C-alpha positions as YAML, in Angstrom:
chain: A
units: angstrom
residues:
- id: 1
  name: UNK
  ca: [-0.02, 0.00, -0.01]
- id: 2
  name: UNK
  ca: [1.37, 3.43, -0.95]
- id: 3
  name: UNK
  ca: [1.83, 6.22, 1.57]
- id: 4
  name: UNK
  ca: [-0.98, 8.21, -0.12]
- id: 5
  name: UNK
  ca: [-3.42, 5.28, 0.16]
- id: 6
  name: UNK
  ca: [-2.57, 4.82, 3.81]
- id: 7
  name: UNK
  ca: [-3.07, 8.53, 4.53]
- id: 8
  name: UNK
  ca: [-6.42, 8.53, 2.74]
- id: 9
  name: UNK
  ca: [-7.63, 5.48, 4.63]
- id: 10
  name: UNK
  ca: [-6.70, 7.11, 7.89]
- id: 11
  name: UNK
  ca: [-8.57, 10.33, 7.00]
- id: 12
  name: UNK
  ca: [-11.58, 8.63, 5.36]
- id: 13
  name: UNK
  ca: [-13.95, 9.00, 8.34]
- id: 14
  name: UNK
  ca: [-13.13, 12.67, 8.71]
- id: 15
  name: UNK
  ca: [-13.57, 13.23, 5.00]
- id: 16
  name: UNK
  ca: [-17.00, 11.56, 5.07]
- id: 17
  name: UNK
  ca: [-18.03, 13.59, 8.09]
- id: 18
  name: UNK
  ca: [-17.11, 16.95, 6.56]
- id: 19
  name: UNK
  ca: [-18.71, 16.22, 3.18]
- id: 20
  name: UNK
  ca: [-21.92, 15.20, 4.96]
- id: 21
  name: UNK
  ca: [-21.88, 18.42, 6.94]
- id: 22
  name: UNK
  ca: [-21.41, 20.42, 3.76]
- id: 23
  name: UNK
  ca: [-24.29, 18.71, 2.05]
- id: 24
  name: UNK
  ca: [-26.60, 19.42, 5.00]
- id: 25
  name: UNK
  ca: [-25.72, 23.16, 5.01]
- id: 26
  name: UNK
  ca: [-25.15, 23.78, 1.31]
- id: 27
  name: UNK
  ca: [-28.45, 25.67, 1.14]
- id: 28
  name: UNK
  ca: [-27.51, 28.20, 3.82]
- id: 29
  name: UNK
  ca: [-25.24, 30.78, 2.06]
- id: 30
  name: UNK
  ca: [-27.67, 31.54, -0.79]
- id: 31
  name: UNK
  ca: [-30.65, 31.35, 1.53]
- id: 32
  name: UNK
  ca: [-29.05, 33.86, 3.86]
- id: 33
  name: UNK
  ca: [-28.51, 36.28, 0.99]
- id: 34
  name: UNK
  ca: [-32.15, 35.97, 0.02]
- id: 35
  name: UNK
  ca: [-33.25, 36.35, 3.60]
- id: 36
  name: UNK
  ca: [-31.16, 39.53, 4.03]
- id: 37
  name: UNK
  ca: [-32.63, 41.01, 0.86]
- id: 38
  name: UNK
  ca: [-36.12, 40.16, 2.09]
- id: 39
  name: UNK
  ca: [-35.43, 41.88, 5.42]
- id: 40
  name: UNK
  ca: [-34.14, 44.99, 3.65]
- id: 41
  name: UNK
  ca: [-37.29, 45.04, 1.54]
- id: 42
  name: UNK
  ca: [-39.52, 44.66, 4.55]
- id: 43
  name: UNK
  ca: [-37.73, 47.50, 6.36]
- id: 44
  name: UNK
  ca: [-38.19, 49.69, 3.35]
- id: 45
  name: UNK
  ca: [-41.89, 48.86, 3.22]
- id: 46
  name: UNK
  ca: [-42.32, 49.52, 6.88]
- id: 47
  name: UNK
  ca: [-40.58, 52.88, 6.57]
- id: 48
  name: UNK
  ca: [-42.87, 53.82, 3.69]
- id: 49
  name: UNK
  ca: [-45.97, 52.62, 5.56]
- id: 50
  name: UNK
  ca: [-45.02, 54.56, 8.66]
- id: 51
  name: UNK
  ca: [-44.79, 57.77, 6.57]
- id: 52
  name: UNK
  ca: [-48.15, 57.00, 4.96]
- id: 53
  name: UNK
  ca: [-49.66, 56.28, 8.34]
- id: 54
  name: UNK
  ca: [-48.59, 59.64, 9.64]
- id: 55
  name: UNK
  ca: [-50.28, 61.39, 6.71]
- id: 56
  name: UNK
  ca: [-53.42, 59.25, 7.02]
- id: 57
  name: UNK
  ca: [-53.66, 59.86, 10.72]
- id: 58
  name: UNK
  ca: [-53.51, 63.60, 10.14]
- id: 59
  name: UNK
  ca: [-56.27, 63.32, 7.49]
- id: 60
  name: UNK
  ca: [-58.40, 61.20, 9.86]
- id: 61
  name: UNK
  ca: [-57.94, 63.68, 12.66]
- id: 62
  name: UNK
  ca: [-58.87, 66.60, 10.48]
- id: 63
  name: UNK
  ca: [-61.94, 64.81, 9.17]
- id: 64
  name: UNK
  ca: [-62.94, 63.78, 12.70]
- id: 65
  name: UNK
  ca: [-62.71, 67.38, 13.91]
- id: 66
  name: UNK
  ca: [-64.76, 68.61, 10.94]
- id: 67
  name: UNK
  ca: [-67.36, 65.96, 11.59]
- id: 68
  name: UNK
  ca: [-67.62, 66.62, 15.33]
- id: 69
  name: UNK
  ca: [-67.54, 70.39, 14.81]
- id: 70
  name: UNK
  ca: [-70.38, 70.30, 12.29]
- id: 71
  name: UNK
  ca: [-72.40, 67.69, 14.19]
- id: 72
  name: UNK
  ca: [-72.23, 69.66, 17.43]
- id: 73
  name: UNK
  ca: [-72.64, 73.10, 15.90]
- id: 74
  name: UNK
  ca: [-75.88, 74.45, 17.42]
- id: 75
  name: UNK
  ca: [-75.58, 77.62, 15.39]
- id: 76
  name: UNK
  ca: [-75.52, 75.82, 12.06]
- id: 77
  name: UNK
  ca: [-78.28, 73.54, 13.24]
- id: 78
  name: UNK
  ca: [-80.33, 76.61, 14.17]
- id: 79
  name: UNK
  ca: [-79.73, 78.24, 10.78]
- id: 80
  name: UNK
  ca: [-80.81, 75.14, 8.88]
- id: 81
  name: UNK
  ca: [-83.78, 74.72, 11.17]
- id: 82
  name: UNK
  ca: [-84.89, 78.23, 10.28]
- id: 83
  name: UNK
  ca: [-84.96, 77.08, 6.68]
- id: 84
  name: UNK
  ca: [-87.70, 74.57, 7.45]
- id: 85
  name: UNK
  ca: [-87.71, 70.95, 6.31]
- id: 86
  name: UNK
  ca: [-85.34, 71.70, 3.44]
- id: 87
  name: UNK
  ca: [-82.91, 73.33, 5.86]
- id: 88
  name: UNK
  ca: [-83.08, 70.32, 8.15]
- id: 89
  name: UNK
  ca: [-82.50, 67.97, 5.22]
- id: 90
  name: UNK
  ca: [-79.53, 70.06, 4.11]
- id: 91
  name: UNK
  ca: [-78.02, 70.05, 7.60]
- id: 92
  name: UNK
  ca: [-78.55, 66.29, 7.85]
- id: 93
  name: UNK
  ca: [-77.05, 65.72, 4.41]
- id: 94
  name: UNK
  ca: [-74.01, 67.82, 5.25]
- id: 95
  name: UNK
  ca: [-73.60, 66.11, 8.62]
- id: 96
  name: UNK
  ca: [-73.78, 62.68, 6.91]
- id: 97
  name: UNK
  ca: [-71.25, 63.80, 4.36]
- id: 98
  name: UNK
  ca: [-68.81, 64.87, 7.08]
- id: 99
  name: UNK
  ca: [-69.37, 61.62, 8.94]
- id: 100
  name: UNK
  ca: [-68.82, 59.57, 5.76]
- id: 101
  name: UNK
  ca: [-65.58, 61.37, 4.95]
- id: 102
  name: UNK
  ca: [-64.36, 60.76, 8.51]
- id: 103
  name: UNK
  ca: [-65.24, 57.10, 8.33]
- id: 104
  name: UNK
  ca: [-63.53, 56.68, 4.99]
- id: 105
  name: UNK
  ca: [-60.36, 58.31, 6.33]
- id: 106
  name: UNK
  ca: [-60.50, 56.19, 9.45]
- id: 107
  name: UNK
  ca: [-60.91, 53.02, 7.36]
- id: 108
  name: UNK
  ca: [-57.86, 53.91, 5.23]
- id: 109
  name: UNK
  ca: [-55.85, 54.50, 8.34]
- id: 110
  name: UNK
  ca: [-57.01, 51.23, 9.91]
- id: 111
  name: UNK
  ca: [-56.10, 49.29, 6.73]
- id: 112
  name: UNK
  ca: [-52.66, 50.85, 6.76]
- id: 113
  name: UNK
  ca: [-52.23, 49.88, 10.44]
- id: 114
  name: UNK
  ca: [-53.17, 46.31, 9.66]
- id: 115
  name: UNK
  ca: [-50.68, 46.27, 6.77]
- id: 116
  name: UNK
  ca: [-48.04, 47.66, 9.11]
- id: 117
  name: UNK
  ca: [-48.76, 44.95, 11.63]
- id: 118
  name: UNK
  ca: [-48.48, 42.22, 8.99]
- id: 119
  name: UNK
  ca: [-45.15, 43.63, 7.82]
- id: 120
  name: UNK
  ca: [-43.89, 43.65, 11.41]
- id: 121
  name: UNK
  ca: [-44.83, 40.02, 11.90]
- id: 122
  name: UNK
  ca: [-43.15, 39.06, 8.60]
- id: 123
  name: UNK
  ca: [-40.02, 41.00, 9.67]
- id: 124
  name: UNK
  ca: [-39.95, 39.23, 13.03]
- id: 125
  name: UNK
  ca: [-40.25, 35.82, 11.33]
- id: 126
  name: UNK
  ca: [-37.57, 36.72, 8.76]
- id: 127
  name: UNK
  ca: [-35.19, 37.84, 11.54]
- id: 128
  name: UNK
  ca: [-35.78, 34.57, 13.42]
- id: 129
  name: UNK
  ca: [-34.95, 32.63, 10.23]
- id: 130
  name: UNK
  ca: [-31.86, 34.75, 9.78]
- id: 131
  name: UNK
  ca: [-30.49, 33.59, 13.15]
- id: 132
  name: UNK
  ca: [-30.86, 29.96, 12.12]
- id: 133
  name: UNK
  ca: [-29.41, 30.56, 8.69]
- id: 134
  name: UNK
  ca: [-26.39, 32.37, 10.11]
- id: 135
  name: UNK
  ca: [-25.74, 29.39, 12.39]
- id: 136
  name: UNK
  ca: [-25.89, 26.99, 9.38]
- id: 137
  name: UNK
  ca: [-23.62, 29.35, 7.36]
- id: 138
  name: UNK
  ca: [-21.05, 29.21, 10.15]
- id: 139
  name: UNK
  ca: [-21.32, 25.38, 10.17]
- id: 140
  name: UNK
  ca: [-20.86, 25.34, 6.40]
- id: 141
  name: UNK
  ca: [-17.86, 27.67, 6.50]
- id: 142
  name: UNK
  ca: [-16.29, 25.75, 9.36]
- id: 143
  name: UNK
  ca: [-16.72, 22.42, 7.55]
- id: 144
  name: UNK
  ca: [-15.36, 23.85, 4.33]
- id: 145
  name: UNK
  ca: [-12.36, 25.31, 6.08]
- id: 146
  name: UNK
  ca: [-11.61, 22.00, 7.80]
- id: 147
  name: UNK
  ca: [-12.00, 20.14, 4.50]
- id: 148
  name: UNK
  ca: [-9.64, 22.61, 2.78]
- id: 149
  name: UNK
  ca: [-7.05, 22.02, 5.46]
- id: 150
  name: UNK
  ca: [-7.50, 18.25, 5.28]
- id: 151
  name: UNK
  ca: [-7.11, 18.16, 1.51]
- id: 152
  name: UNK
  ca: [-4.19, 20.56, 1.48]
- id: 153
  name: UNK
  ca: [-2.34, 18.50, 4.08]
- id: 154
  name: UNK
  ca: [-2.75, 15.40, 1.93]
- id: 155
  name: UNK
  ca: [-2.67, 16.65, -1.67]
- id: 156
  name: UNK
  ca: [-0.61, 19.84, -1.57]
- id: 157
  name: UNK
  ca: [2.43, 19.59, -3.82]
- id: 158
  name: UNK
  ca: [3.13, 16.91, -6.41]
- id: 159
  name: UNK
  ca: [0.60, 14.04, -6.27]
- id: 160
  name: UNK
  ca: [1.49, 11.68, -9.15]
- id: 161
  name: UNK
  ca: [-0.74, 8.92, -7.82]
- id: 162
  name: UNK
  ca: [-3.87, 11.00, -8.56]
- id: 163
  name: UNK
  ca: [-4.19, 11.77, -12.27]
- id: 164
  name: UNK
  ca: [-4.84, 15.42, -13.10]
- id: 165
  name: UNK
  ca: [-4.69, 16.59, -9.49]
- id: 166
  name: UNK
  ca: [-1.46, 18.61, -9.87]
- id: 167
  name: UNK
  ca: [-2.80, 20.31, -13.04]
- id: 168
  name: UNK
  ca: [-6.05, 21.26, -11.32]
- id: 169
  name: UNK
  ca: [-4.19, 22.54, -8.29]
- id: 170
  name: UNK
  ca: [-2.23, 24.82, -10.56]
- id: 171
  name: UNK
  ca: [-5.39, 25.92, -12.31]
- id: 172
  name: UNK
  ca: [-6.90, 26.89, -8.95]
- id: 173
  name: UNK
  ca: [-3.88, 29.02, -8.11]
- id: 174
  name: UNK
  ca: [-4.00, 30.74, -11.52]
- id: 175
  name: UNK
  ca: [-7.69, 31.51, -11.14]
- id: 176
  name: UNK
  ca: [-7.10, 32.79, -7.66]
- id: 177
  name: UNK
  ca: [-4.46, 35.14, -8.94]
- id: 178
  name: UNK
  ca: [-6.84, 36.37, -11.66]
- id: 179
  name: UNK
  ca: [-9.57, 36.88, -9.09]
- id: 180
  name: UNK
  ca: [-7.27, 38.87, -6.78]
- id: 181
  name: UNK
  ca: [-6.21, 41.04, -9.70]
- id: 182
  name: UNK
  ca: [-9.82, 41.68, -10.74]
- id: 183
  name: UNK
  ca: [-10.72, 42.51, -7.15]
- id: 184
  name: UNK
  ca: [-7.85, 45.05, -6.91]
- id: 185
  name: UNK
  ca: [-8.96, 46.59, -10.20]
- id: 186
  name: UNK
  ca: [-12.53, 46.94, -9.02]
- id: 187
  name: UNK
  ca: [-11.41, 48.59, -5.74]
- id: 188
  name: UNK
  ca: [-9.29, 51.08, -7.72]
- id: 189
  name: UNK
  ca: [-12.13, 51.95, -10.12]
- id: 190
  name: UNK
  ca: [-14.56, 52.43, -7.22]
- id: 191
  name: UNK
  ca: [-12.14, 54.71, -5.44]
- id: 192
  name: UNK
  ca: [-11.74, 56.86, -8.59]
- id: 193
  name: UNK
  ca: [-15.50, 57.06, -8.90]
- id: 194
  name: UNK
  ca: [-15.75, 58.19, -5.26]
- id: 195
  name: UNK
  ca: [-13.12, 60.92, -5.83]
- id: 196
  name: UNK
  ca: [-14.96, 62.15, -8.92]
- id: 197
  name: UNK
  ca: [-18.15, 62.28, -6.87]
- id: 198
  name: UNK
  ca: [-16.37, 64.52, -4.39]
- id: 199
  name: UNK
  ca: [-15.15, 66.67, -7.24]
- id: 200
  name: UNK
  ca: [-18.71, 66.95, -8.56]
- id: 201
  name: UNK
  ca: [-19.95, 68.04, -5.15]
- id: 202
  name: UNK
  ca: [-17.19, 70.64, -4.84]
- id: 203
  name: UNK
  ca: [-17.89, 72.01, -8.31]
- id: 204
  name: UNK
  ca: [-21.61, 72.23, -7.57]
- id: 205
  name: UNK
  ca: [-20.88, 74.04, -4.35]
- id: 206
  name: UNK
  ca: [-18.57, 76.44, -6.23]
- id: 207
  name: UNK
  ca: [-21.41, 77.19, -8.67]
- id: 208
  name: UNK
  ca: [-23.81, 77.91, -5.84]
- id: 209
  name: UNK
  ca: [-21.32, 80.26, -4.13]
- id: 210
  name: UNK
  ca: [-20.66, 82.07, -7.36]
- id: 211
  name: UNK
  ca: [-24.43, 82.51, -7.89]
- id: 212
  name: UNK
  ca: [-24.64, 83.85, -4.35]
- id: 213
  name: UNK
  ca: [-21.81, 86.33, -4.99]
- id: 214
  name: UNK
  ca: [-23.45, 87.42, -8.26]
- id: 215
  name: UNK
  ca: [-26.83, 88.04, -6.59]
- id: 216
  name: UNK
  ca: [-25.15, 90.13, -3.88]
- id: 217
  name: UNK
  ca: [-23.24, 92.04, -6.53]
- id: 218
  name: UNK
  ca: [-26.47, 92.78, -8.42]
- id: 219
  name: UNK
  ca: [-28.16, 93.87, -5.21]
- id: 220
  name: UNK
  ca: [-25.24, 96.17, -4.53]
- id: 221
  name: UNK
  ca: [-25.55, 97.69, -8.05]
- id: 222
  name: UNK
  ca: [-29.27, 98.40, -7.95]
- id: 223
  name: UNK
  ca: [-29.92, 99.02, -4.24]
- id: 224
  name: UNK
  ca: [-26.63, 100.34, -3.04]
- id: 225
  name: UNK
  ca: [-24.38, 98.23, -0.87]
- id: 226
  name: UNK
  ca: [-22.71, 98.61, 2.43]
- id: 227
  name: UNK
  ca: [-19.93, 97.13, 4.47]
- id: 228
  name: UNK
  ca: [-22.02, 94.07, 5.39]
- id: 229
  name: UNK
  ca: [-23.04, 93.44, 1.80]
- id: 230
  name: UNK
  ca: [-19.47, 93.76, 0.58]
- id: 231
  name: UNK
  ca: [-18.33, 91.39, 3.30]
- id: 232
  name: UNK
  ca: [-20.92, 88.77, 2.38]
- id: 233
  name: UNK
  ca: [-20.06, 89.08, -1.31]
- id: 234
  name: UNK
  ca: [-16.37, 88.54, -0.58]
- id: 235
  name: UNK
  ca: [-17.23, 85.62, 1.66]
- id: 236
  name: UNK
  ca: [-19.24, 83.96, -1.09]
- id: 237
  name: UNK
  ca: [-16.40, 84.48, -3.57]
- id: 238
  name: UNK
  ca: [-13.93, 83.01, -1.07]
- id: 239
  name: UNK
  ca: [-16.14, 79.95, -0.58]
- id: 240
  name: UNK
  ca: [-16.44, 79.51, -4.33]
- id: 241
  name: UNK
  ca: [-12.65, 79.73, -4.70]
- id: 242
  name: UNK
  ca: [-12.17, 77.14, -1.92]
- id: 243
  name: UNK
  ca: [-14.66, 74.82, -3.59]
- id: 244
  name: UNK
  ca: [-12.91, 75.14, -6.93]
- id: 245
  name: UNK
  ca: [-9.58, 74.38, -5.29]
- id: 246
  name: UNK
  ca: [-11.21, 71.28, -3.70]
- id: 247
  name: UNK
  ca: [-12.44, 70.19, -7.17]
- id: 248
  name: UNK
  ca: [-8.95, 70.56, -8.60]
- id: 249
  name: UNK
  ca: [-7.46, 68.53, -5.74]
- id: 250
  name: UNK
  ca: [-10.06, 65.76, -6.23]
- id: 251
  name: UNK
  ca: [-9.54, 65.64, -10.01]
- id: 252
  name: UNK
  ca: [-5.74, 65.53, -9.58]
- id: 253
  name: UNK
  ca: [-6.09, 62.67, -7.12]
- id: 254
  name: UNK
  ca: [-8.37, 60.85, -9.53]
- id: 255
  name: UNK
  ca: [-5.79, 61.29, -12.30]
- id: 256
  name: UNK
  ca: [-3.02, 59.93, -10.10]
- id: 257
  name: UNK
  ca: [-5.03, 56.81, -9.41]
- id: 258
  name: UNK
  ca: [-6.06, 56.37, -13.03]
- id: 259
  name: UNK
  ca: [-2.46, 57.00, -14.17]
- id: 260
  name: UNK
  ca: [-3.70, 59.37, -16.86]
- id: 261
  name: UNK
  ca: [-1.18, 61.69, -18.50]
- id: 262
  name: UNK
  ca: [-3.60, 64.32, -19.78]
- id: 263
  name: UNK
  ca: [-2.54, 67.77, -20.77]
- id: 264
  name: UNK
  ca: [-3.76, 70.85, -18.88]
- id: 265
  name: UNK
  ca: [-6.30, 71.49, -21.66]
- id: 266
  name: UNK
  ca: [-7.72, 68.01, -21.31]
- id: 267
  name: UNK
  ca: [-7.96, 68.41, -17.55]
- id: 268
  name: UNK
  ca: [-9.89, 71.68, -17.96]
- id: 269
  name: UNK
  ca: [-12.18, 69.99, -20.45]
- id: 270
  name: UNK
  ca: [-12.78, 67.23, -17.86]
- id: 271
  name: UNK
  ca: [-13.86, 69.95, -15.40]
- id: 272
  name: UNK
  ca: [-16.41, 71.19, -17.90]
- id: 273
  name: UNK
  ca: [-17.70, 67.73, -18.58]
- id: 274
  name: UNK
  ca: [-17.44, 66.22, -15.10]
- id: 275
  name: UNK
  ca: [-20.89, 64.62, -15.29]
- id: 276
  name: UNK
  ca: [-19.85, 62.73, -18.39]
- id: 277
  name: UNK
  ca: [-16.60, 61.72, -16.73]
- id: 278
  name: UNK
  ca: [-18.53, 60.29, -13.76]
- id: 279
  name: UNK
  ca: [-20.83, 58.33, -16.07]
- id: 280
  name: UNK
  ca: [-17.81, 56.99, -17.93]
- id: 281
  name: UNK
  ca: [-16.22, 55.94, -14.63]
- id: 282
  name: UNK
  ca: [-19.45, 54.21, -13.62]
- id: 283
  name: UNK
  ca: [-19.16, 52.22, -16.79]
- id: 284
  name: UNK
  ca: [-15.65, 51.23, -15.89]
- id: 285
  name: UNK
  ca: [-16.81, 50.11, -12.46]
- id: 286
  name: UNK
  ca: [-19.52, 48.00, -14.04]
- id: 287
  name: UNK
  ca: [-16.97, 46.42, -16.35]
- id: 288
  name: UNK
  ca: [-14.66, 45.72, -13.45]
- id: 289
  name: UNK
  ca: [-17.54, 44.13, -11.54]
- id: 290
  name: UNK
  ca: [-18.31, 41.91, -14.48]
- id: 291
  name: UNK
  ca: [-14.62, 40.92, -14.70]
- id: 292
  name: UNK
  ca: [-14.60, 40.14, -11.02]
- id: 293
  name: UNK
  ca: [-17.74, 38.04, -11.38]
- id: 294
  name: UNK
  ca: [-16.22, 36.09, -14.27]
- id: 295
  name: UNK
  ca: [-13.00, 35.57, -12.37]
- id: 296
  name: UNK
  ca: [-14.95, 34.39, -9.34]
- id: 297
  name: UNK
  ca: [-16.89, 31.95, -11.45]
- id: 298
  name: UNK
  ca: [-13.69, 30.64, -12.96]
- id: 299
  name: UNK
  ca: [-12.10, 30.19, -9.53]
- id: 300
  name: UNK
  ca: [-15.25, 28.46, -8.24]
- id: 301
  name: UNK
  ca: [-15.27, 26.02, -11.12]
- id: 302
  name: UNK
  ca: [-11.57, 25.22, -10.71]
- id: 303
  name: UNK
  ca: [-12.08, 24.66, -7.00]
- id: 304
  name: UNK
  ca: [-15.05, 22.40, -7.54]
- id: 305
  name: UNK
  ca: [-13.19, 20.28, -10.03]
- id: 306
  name: UNK
  ca: [-10.16, 20.02, -7.77]
- id: 307
  name: UNK
  ca: [-12.33, 19.00, -4.87]
- id: 308
  name: UNK
  ca: [-14.14, 16.44, -6.99]
- id: 309
  name: UNK
  ca: [-10.86, 14.80, -8.02]
- id: 310
  name: UNK
  ca: [-9.66, 14.76, -4.47]
- id: 311
  name: UNK
  ca: [-12.91, 13.28, -3.20]
- id: 312
  name: UNK
  ca: [-12.74, 10.60, -5.82]
- id: 313
  name: UNK
  ca: [-9.21, 9.80, -4.68]
- id: 314
  name: UNK
  ca: [-10.65, 9.00, -1.22]
- id: 315
  name: UNK
  ca: [-13.15, 6.65, -2.86]
- id: 316
  name: UNK
  ca: [-10.49, 4.91, -4.89]
- id: 317
  name: UNK
  ca: [-7.63, 4.64, -2.41]
- id: 318
  name: UNK
  ca: [-9.57, 4.42, 0.87]
- id: 319
  name: UNK
  ca: [-12.43, 2.32, -0.33]
- id: 320
  name: UNK
  ca: [-11.94, -0.42, 2.21]
- id: 321
  name: UNK
  ca: [-11.24, 1.77, 5.21]
- id: 322
  name: UNK
  ca: [-13.69, 3.83, 7.29]
- id: 323
  name: UNK
  ca: [-17.07, 4.90, 5.94]
- id: 324
  name: UNK
  ca: [-17.54, 5.23, 2.19]
- id: 325
  name: UNK
  ca: [-18.11, 8.70, 0.79]
- id: 326
  name: UNK
  ca: [-21.66, 9.07, -0.52]
- id: 327
  name: UNK
  ca: [-21.98, 8.79, -4.29]
- id: 328
  name: UNK
  ca: [-23.65, 12.22, -4.55]
- id: 329
  name: UNK
  ca: [-21.39, 14.93, -6.06]
- id: 330
  name: UNK
  ca: [-19.45, 16.91, -3.47]
- id: 331
  name: UNK
  ca: [-20.65, 20.40, -2.56]
- id: 332
  name: UNK
  ca: [-19.18, 23.64, -3.77]
- id: 333
  name: UNK
  ca: [-15.66, 24.38, -2.77]
- id: 334
  name: UNK
  ca: [-15.80, 27.91, -1.46]
- id: 335
  name: UNK
  ca: [-13.39, 30.02, 0.49]
...
């Protein structure tokens, strides 16, 4: 018996245990993502419903006051009474209208409250599920980590007894390098977009301050200025200048990170078309995200294939020792 076969037989029970744990918890990571998205959606609905409830309550209260005020108004009752039967009918009709409007408003508010209660119950249930899912995700991650360590301790380095294992191990490393590079690229593109966003805010602030200075200057021209007006005008101009300087700093920082060697004229053109620059950078971020997704998929496929070959090695070399690995395909190999 080779050393590899002996090692695999010795680790067969642990391998079976970890694969079984992974199969039991394989559902958890994706389910937790769905659960988190559901909770976010419920929170958004509750926030919107609370705002609507506030408005509806105000409407209900206004309608209630109108209804009570009209119903209990002896003066209006007296005026309509003076009009005879038609006056009484008119008063009754108006009172019924006020009551109907109040009841309709109250009904809308009550329906909104019931909806709010249902959302709260759904949120409570979702949060309870999240606790269980988080526990299973931890189980899954722990089992995967232990399986990674077990396989690395056995198969790391040249493994000529397992056909294709060394090649797949190399493929995993290459895909991991590609993924890391794509991740660094995405981080860089996002940082540039963030800087351009700051530049846009600074440029917008500069425009507002310039408008303020212009309005004060116009007021000074037509109405006559004074020390206070001049001071406020200079203050607005100073703020505009500071904002422009901030814009220049942000753009220069963005250029350093983008490694762009633009001329001064191109930089000034970028200032004038900053919105377009931001949209262009958003496109770069989207492209980087797609590259990262593709790299992640490639890494995942390489990991799965490597784990499949290693699991089959346990079946082949440790078939007689310990518990047999189930014939179902092994779960995803995730970090």
